[in-house]
Amino acid sequence: MRTERNLTRLDRVFARLDREPERPVHLDVPKMSRHRIALLVGSLAFYVAIVWAVVITSWLVRLDWQVMFFRPYQQWSEIHAFVDYYVVLGQRGPTAVMVAAWLGWRSWRQHTLRPLLALGVSLLLLNVTVGAAKYGMGRLGPHYATTVGANEMWAGGDIFPSGHTANAVVTWGILAYLASTPRARRWLSALSAVTSLGVGLSTVYLGTHWLSDVILGWVAGLLILLALPWFEPLIARAESLILGLRDRWAARPGRTAPAASPAVLTPAAADQDAPAREPVATARSSRTPVYLAPGPHSTRAERSPVTPAGSRRPPHSDRHPRGTASPARPVSGG
């Protein structure tokens, strides 16, 4: 007897996860188009202009000092606790763990290492470029400034450009870069822009960065995302190498090969060879439908009638099983 039950939302989720996904070969890998190259060149020119404006102690440095003397953390002290937590969205450790967990799940589901490799390449570029600029220019932060109105360059600091801001742009922007649909890319681009903008302004509010540090951090993170398509061939070769090593490790002597899954025929092959459909039918019949209760089930024809123990029905010796001919009864006249 079949026992049907209503499917819950959790059942549908697990049924979806049990499906074997295919590798998303249809996804478009971003390429270095003319539009992207123009944005990259413009961002690089803006980067150089910001650095030059700070080096020559221009109006941008005077604006930095005005914002610092304004002391936003004292003007709006009621949001100080919230900003302390919000600025964590720009810290490299927590954000890298969160984004890597999500991209790792995507890599496992889609049978591709590209999301994790793209994240690794972007973080490597971030550490090299931003780290080199920080220690190369050696600017001191607002809390350690020594001379009012000075640019505080080459004084042993490490805050120009802002690492929090650049990390927020790259870490959250990589989600938009790896989005599978144009709609998701637009929404994630807007979300990452708002998040990185808030992180940069939070560092200015807390007084840990100059305003020019934050502006340069935004441009530094944008440059990494714009240049990432140049590294797509390297990511593809690294993925092929890793997957090839995995296949050779799985095929080494002493390991049992996994059982081959039944082949699914295309409609053209099915029309040419009709008896070949049996393996598919066998594979489908071996699965237990989700609406059946756990446990073995048998059809009604396979079940044999069993007389319950302790039955009060008296035995009838003149009864015969079904399908057998009963002996002829004598006909009495009178």
Tab-separated table of C-alpha atoms in Angstrom, residues 78-330:
chain	number	residue	atom	x	y	z
A	78	GLU	CA	25.655	58.111	18.243
A	79	ILE	CA	26.580	55.976	15.210
A	80	HIS	CA	30.078	55.156	16.410
A	81	ALA	CA	29.174	51.634	17.556
A	82	PHE	CA	27.490	50.800	14.261
A	83	VAL	CA	30.440	52.084	12.213
A	84	ASP	CA	32.853	49.988	14.287
A	85	TYR	CA	30.997	46.863	13.157
A	86	TYR	CA	30.340	48.019	9.611
A	87	VAL	CA	34.002	48.674	8.870
A	88	VAL	CA	34.663	44.927	9.333
A	89	LEU	CA	33.202	44.486	5.830
A	90	GLY	CA	36.493	45.882	4.569
A	91	GLN	CA	38.842	43.731	6.622
A	92	ARG	CA	40.646	41.186	4.500
A	93	GLY	CA	40.392	38.168	6.794
A	94	PRO	CA	36.639	38.004	7.588
A	95	THR	CA	35.509	39.076	4.127
A	96	ALA	CA	37.850	36.642	2.357
A	97	VAL	CA	36.514	33.758	4.462
A	98	MET	CA	32.875	34.638	3.756
A	99	VAL	CA	33.339	35.131	0.019
A	100	ALA	CA	35.583	32.059	-0.295
A	101	ALA	CA	32.919	29.914	1.393
A	102	TRP	CA	30.285	31.048	-1.087
A	103	LEU	CA	32.557	30.679	-4.125
A	104	GLY	CA	33.736	27.291	-2.851
A	105	TRP	CA	30.153	26.061	-2.790
A	106	ARG	CA	29.672	27.373	-6.321
A	107	SER	CA	32.836	25.614	-7.462
A	108	TRP	CA	31.641	22.337	-5.984
A	109	ARG	CA	28.175	22.606	-7.482
A	110	GLN	CA	29.310	23.716	-10.946
A	111	HIS	CA	32.322	21.384	-11.203
A	112	THR	CA	34.722	24.235	-11.924
A	113	LEU	CA	37.539	25.868	-9.975
A	114	ARG	CA	37.277	29.216	-11.740
A	115	PRO	CA	35.431	31.091	-8.920
A	116	LEU	CA	38.024	30.176	-6.296
A	117	LEU	CA	40.952	30.751	-8.634
A	118	ALA	CA	39.611	34.155	-9.683
A	119	LEU	CA	39.258	35.124	-6.017
A	120	GLY	CA	42.813	33.977	-5.305
A	121	VAL	CA	44.259	35.911	-8.256
A	122	SER	CA	42.374	39.087	-7.305
A	123	LEU	CA	43.538	38.922	-3.684
A	124	LEU	CA	47.102	38.279	-4.804
A	125	LEU	CA	47.005	41.317	-7.091
A	126	LEU	CA	45.495	43.357	-4.253
A	127	ASN	CA	48.249	42.433	-1.820
A	128	VAL	CA	51.029	43.096	-4.322
A	129	THR	CA	49.826	46.388	-5.795
A	130	VAL	CA	48.266	48.029	-2.749
A	131	GLY	CA	50.953	46.731	-0.407
A	132	ALA	CA	53.737	48.038	-2.632
A	133	ALA	CA	52.051	51.457	-2.892
A	134	LYS	CA	51.510	51.640	0.875
A	135	TYR	CA	55.090	50.949	1.852
A	136	GLY	CA	56.545	52.766	-1.148
A	137	MET	CA	54.870	56.105	-0.335
A	138	GLY	CA	54.925	55.646	3.450
A	139	ARG	CA	52.240	58.172	4.348
A	140	LEU	CA	51.242	58.675	7.988
A	141	GLY	CA	47.629	58.556	9.066
A	142	PRO	CA	45.623	61.349	10.721
A	143	HIS	CA	46.265	60.032	14.234
A	144	TYR	CA	50.050	60.070	13.669
A	145	ALA	CA	50.404	63.314	11.685
A	146	THR	CA	53.260	65.542	12.819
A	147	THR	CA	52.935	68.817	10.863
A	148	VAL	CA	49.648	70.610	10.197
A	149	GLY	CA	49.057	71.047	6.471
A	150	ALA	CA	51.794	68.585	5.409
A	151	ASN	CA	51.164	65.630	3.136
A	152	GLU	CA	52.982	63.281	5.573
A	153	MET	CA	54.529	61.324	2.691
A	154	TRP	CA	57.627	59.075	3.064
A	155	ALA	CA	57.402	59.243	6.842
A	156	GLY	CA	57.202	55.516	7.575
A	157	GLY	CA	53.408	55.096	7.392
A	158	ASP	CA	51.336	52.553	5.504
A	159	ILE	CA	47.856	54.015	4.931
A	160	PHE	CA	47.998	55.401	1.356
A	161	PRO	CA	45.931	54.000	-0.367
A	162	SER	CA	43.305	52.687	2.028
A	163	GLY	CA	43.567	48.914	2.282
A	164	HIS	CA	40.085	48.569	3.800
A	165	THR	CA	38.518	50.391	0.858
A	166	ALA	CA	40.471	48.555	-1.835
A	167	ASN	CA	39.742	45.215	-0.195
A	168	ALA	CA	36.004	45.981	-0.041
A	169	VAL	CA	35.974	46.883	-3.745
A	170	VAL	CA	37.813	43.694	-4.788
A	171	THR	CA	36.262	41.183	-2.385
A	172	TRP	CA	32.648	42.161	-2.942
A	173	GLY	CA	33.187	43.172	-6.561
A	174	ILE	CA	34.442	39.701	-7.461
A	175	LEU	CA	30.910	38.419	-6.815
A	176	ALA	CA	29.600	40.723	-9.536
A	177	TYR	CA	32.496	39.768	-11.803
A	178	LEU	CA	31.617	36.069	-11.493
A	179	ALA	CA	27.830	36.527	-11.730
A	180	SER	CA	26.139	34.083	-14.102
A	181	THR	CA	23.417	36.399	-15.444
A	182	PRO	CA	23.417	40.078	-16.489
A	183	ARG	CA	20.685	40.865	-13.975
A	184	ALA	CA	22.652	39.342	-11.094
A	185	ARG	CA	25.767	41.195	-12.274
A	186	ARG	CA	23.946	44.531	-12.170
A	187	TRP	CA	22.512	43.956	-8.702
A	188	LEU	CA	25.793	42.679	-7.284
A	189	SER	CA	27.715	45.566	-8.862
A	190	ALA	CA	25.410	48.069	-7.176
A	191	LEU	CA	25.628	46.202	-3.865
A	192	SER	CA	29.433	46.030	-3.934
A	193	ALA	CA	29.665	49.732	-4.870
A	194	VAL	CA	27.456	50.764	-1.948
A	195	THR	CA	29.333	48.478	0.454
A	196	SER	CA	32.789	49.735	-0.559
A	197	LEU	CA	31.600	53.349	-0.480
A	198	GLY	CA	30.310	52.852	3.058
A	199	VAL	CA	33.526	51.137	4.177
A	200	GLY	CA	35.673	53.971	2.837
A	201	LEU	CA	33.583	56.676	4.492
A	202	SER	CA	33.616	54.662	7.723
A	203	THR	CA	37.411	54.841	7.872
A	204	VAL	CA	37.217	58.620	7.355
A	205	TYR	CA	34.609	58.853	10.106
A	206	LEU	CA	36.809	56.901	12.517
A	207	GLY	CA	39.816	59.046	11.660
A	208	THR	CA	42.031	56.152	10.551
A	209	HIS	CA	42.405	57.409	6.944
A	210	TRP	CA	42.586	60.658	5.053
A	211	LEU	CA	39.887	61.300	2.490
A	212	SER	CA	42.479	61.035	-0.289
A	213	ASP	CA	43.461	57.578	1.029
A	214	VAL	CA	39.899	56.392	0.527
A	215	ILE	CA	39.618	57.861	-2.976
A	216	LEU	CA	42.846	56.163	-4.011
A	217	GLY	CA	41.657	52.898	-2.434
A	218	TRP	CA	38.494	52.930	-4.544
A	219	VAL	CA	40.518	53.447	-7.718
A	220	ALA	CA	43.071	50.779	-6.733
A	221	GLY	CA	40.372	48.144	-6.227
A	222	LEU	CA	38.634	49.128	-9.472
A	223	LEU	CA	41.892	48.744	-11.401
A	224	ILE	CA	42.247	45.155	-10.185
A	225	LEU	CA	38.714	44.225	-11.257
A	226	LEU	CA	39.163	45.885	-14.649
A	227	ALA	CA	42.468	44.087	-15.280
A	228	LEU	CA	41.242	40.666	-14.136
A	229	PRO	CA	40.191	39.433	-17.633
A	230	TRP	CA	43.866	39.533	-18.651
A	231	PHE	CA	44.442	36.732	-16.140
A	232	GLU	CA	41.595	34.498	-17.371
A	233	PRO	CA	43.922	32.378	-19.600
A	234	LEU	CA	46.187	31.842	-16.594
A	235	ILE	CA	43.165	30.844	-14.487
A	236	ALA	CA	42.027	28.390	-17.180
A	237	ARG	CA	45.488	26.782	-17.404
A	238	ALA	CA	45.729	26.503	-13.632
A	239	GLU	CA	42.303	24.860	-13.509
A	240	SER	CA	43.244	22.357	-16.211
A	241	LEU	CA	46.459	21.537	-14.382
A	242	ILE	CA	44.733	20.996	-11.038
A	243	LEU	CA	41.945	18.875	-12.534
A	244	GLY	CA	44.500	16.846	-14.490
A	245	LEU	CA	46.459	16.141	-11.314
A	246	ARG	CA	43.240	15.104	-9.603
A	247	ASP	CA	42.340	12.706	-12.423
A	248	ARG	CA	45.800	11.134	-12.404
A	249	TRP	CA	45.653	10.748	-8.641
A	250	ALA	CA	42.233	9.075	-8.891
A	251	ALA	CA	43.451	6.715	-11.644
A	252	ARG	CA	46.592	5.570	-9.864
A	253	PRO	CA	47.016	1.816	-9.225
A	254	GLY	CA	45.293	0.440	-6.168
A	255	ARG	CA	42.196	2.609	-6.388
A	256	THR	CA	38.892	1.161	-7.474
A	257	ALA	CA	37.257	2.915	-10.367
A	258	PRO	CA	33.828	4.404	-9.662
A	259	ALA	CA	30.855	2.561	-11.038
A	260	ALA	CA	29.869	3.779	-14.468
A	261	SER	CA	26.548	5.547	-14.592
A	262	PRO	CA	23.981	4.237	-17.107
A	263	ALA	CA	24.196	5.962	-20.443
A	264	VAL	CA	21.292	8.208	-21.408
A	265	LEU	CA	20.379	7.956	-25.057
A	266	THR	CA	19.627	10.892	-27.257
A	267	PRO	CA	16.329	10.856	-29.216
A	268	ALA	CA	18.194	10.121	-32.454
A	269	ALA	CA	20.021	7.154	-30.963
A	270	ALA	CA	16.852	5.913	-29.329
A	271	ASP	CA	15.047	5.787	-32.667
A	272	GLN	CA	17.855	3.750	-34.217
A	273	ASP	CA	18.218	1.261	-31.393
A	274	ALA	CA	14.997	0.780	-29.457
A	275	PRO	CA	16.107	-2.108	-27.153
A	276	ALA	CA	18.862	0.103	-25.737
A	277	ARG	CA	16.315	1.905	-23.560
A	278	GLU	CA	16.342	-0.854	-20.982
A	279	PRO	CA	19.320	0.458	-18.930
A	280	VAL	CA	17.617	3.837	-18.521
A	281	ALA	CA	14.387	2.238	-17.426
A	282	THR	CA	16.256	0.029	-14.997
A	283	ALA	CA	18.063	3.019	-13.537
A	284	ARG	CA	14.847	4.959	-13.148
A	285	SER	CA	13.000	2.059	-11.543
A	286	SER	CA	15.802	1.508	-9.036
A	287	ARG	CA	15.220	4.915	-7.493
A	288	THR	CA	12.650	5.164	-4.750
A	289	PRO	CA	10.120	7.926	-5.452
A	290	VAL	CA	10.153	10.753	-2.962
A	291	TYR	CA	6.471	10.344	-2.162
A	292	LEU	CA	6.887	6.790	-0.854
A	293	ALA	CA	7.445	6.160	2.808
A	294	PRO	CA	10.830	4.660	3.699
A	295	GLY	CA	10.978	0.894	3.625
A	296	PRO	CA	10.460	-1.891	1.085
A	297	HIS	CA	7.342	-1.804	-1.049
A	298	SER	CA	5.872	-4.579	-3.131
A	299	THR	CA	3.012	-4.668	-5.556
A	300	ARG	CA	-0.300	-6.168	-4.640
A	301	ALA	CA	0.192	-9.172	-6.926
A	302	GLU	CA	3.422	-10.153	-5.160
A	303	ARG	CA	1.870	-10.317	-1.714
A	304	SER	CA	0.617	-13.684	-0.446
A	305	PRO	CA	-2.443	-13.785	1.818
A	306	VAL	CA	-1.602	-14.736	5.358
A	307	THR	CA	-4.156	-15.889	7.894
A	308	PRO	CA	-3.616	-13.940	11.100
A	309	ALA	CA	-2.642	-15.898	14.180
A	310	GLY	CA	-5.444	-16.646	16.567
A	311	SER	CA	-8.178	-16.343	13.971
A	312	ARG	CA	-11.602	-17.469	15.111
A	313	ARG	CA	-12.668	-18.466	11.624
A	314	PRO	CA	-13.307	-22.231	11.605
A	315	PRO	CA	-11.354	-24.234	9.101
A	316	HIS	CA	-13.268	-25.394	6.057
A	317	SER	CA	-11.986	-28.564	4.573
A	318	ASP	CA	-14.160	-28.216	1.519
A	319	ARG	CA	-12.550	-24.916	0.464
A	320	HIS	CA	-10.063	-24.966	-2.336
A	321	PRO	CA	-7.600	-22.411	-3.511
A	322	ARG	CA	-8.614	-20.082	-6.285
A	323	GLY	CA	-7.820	-21.182	-9.804
A	324	THR	CA	-8.294	-24.927	-9.070
A	325	ALA	CA	-11.301	-26.898	-10.163
A	326	SER	CA	-13.490	-28.156	-7.336
A	327	PRO	CA	-14.493	-31.827	-7.448
A	328	ALA	CA	-17.980	-32.643	-8.672
A	329	ARG	CA	-20.575	-33.029	-5.965
A	330	PRO	CA	-22.908	-36.019	-6.045
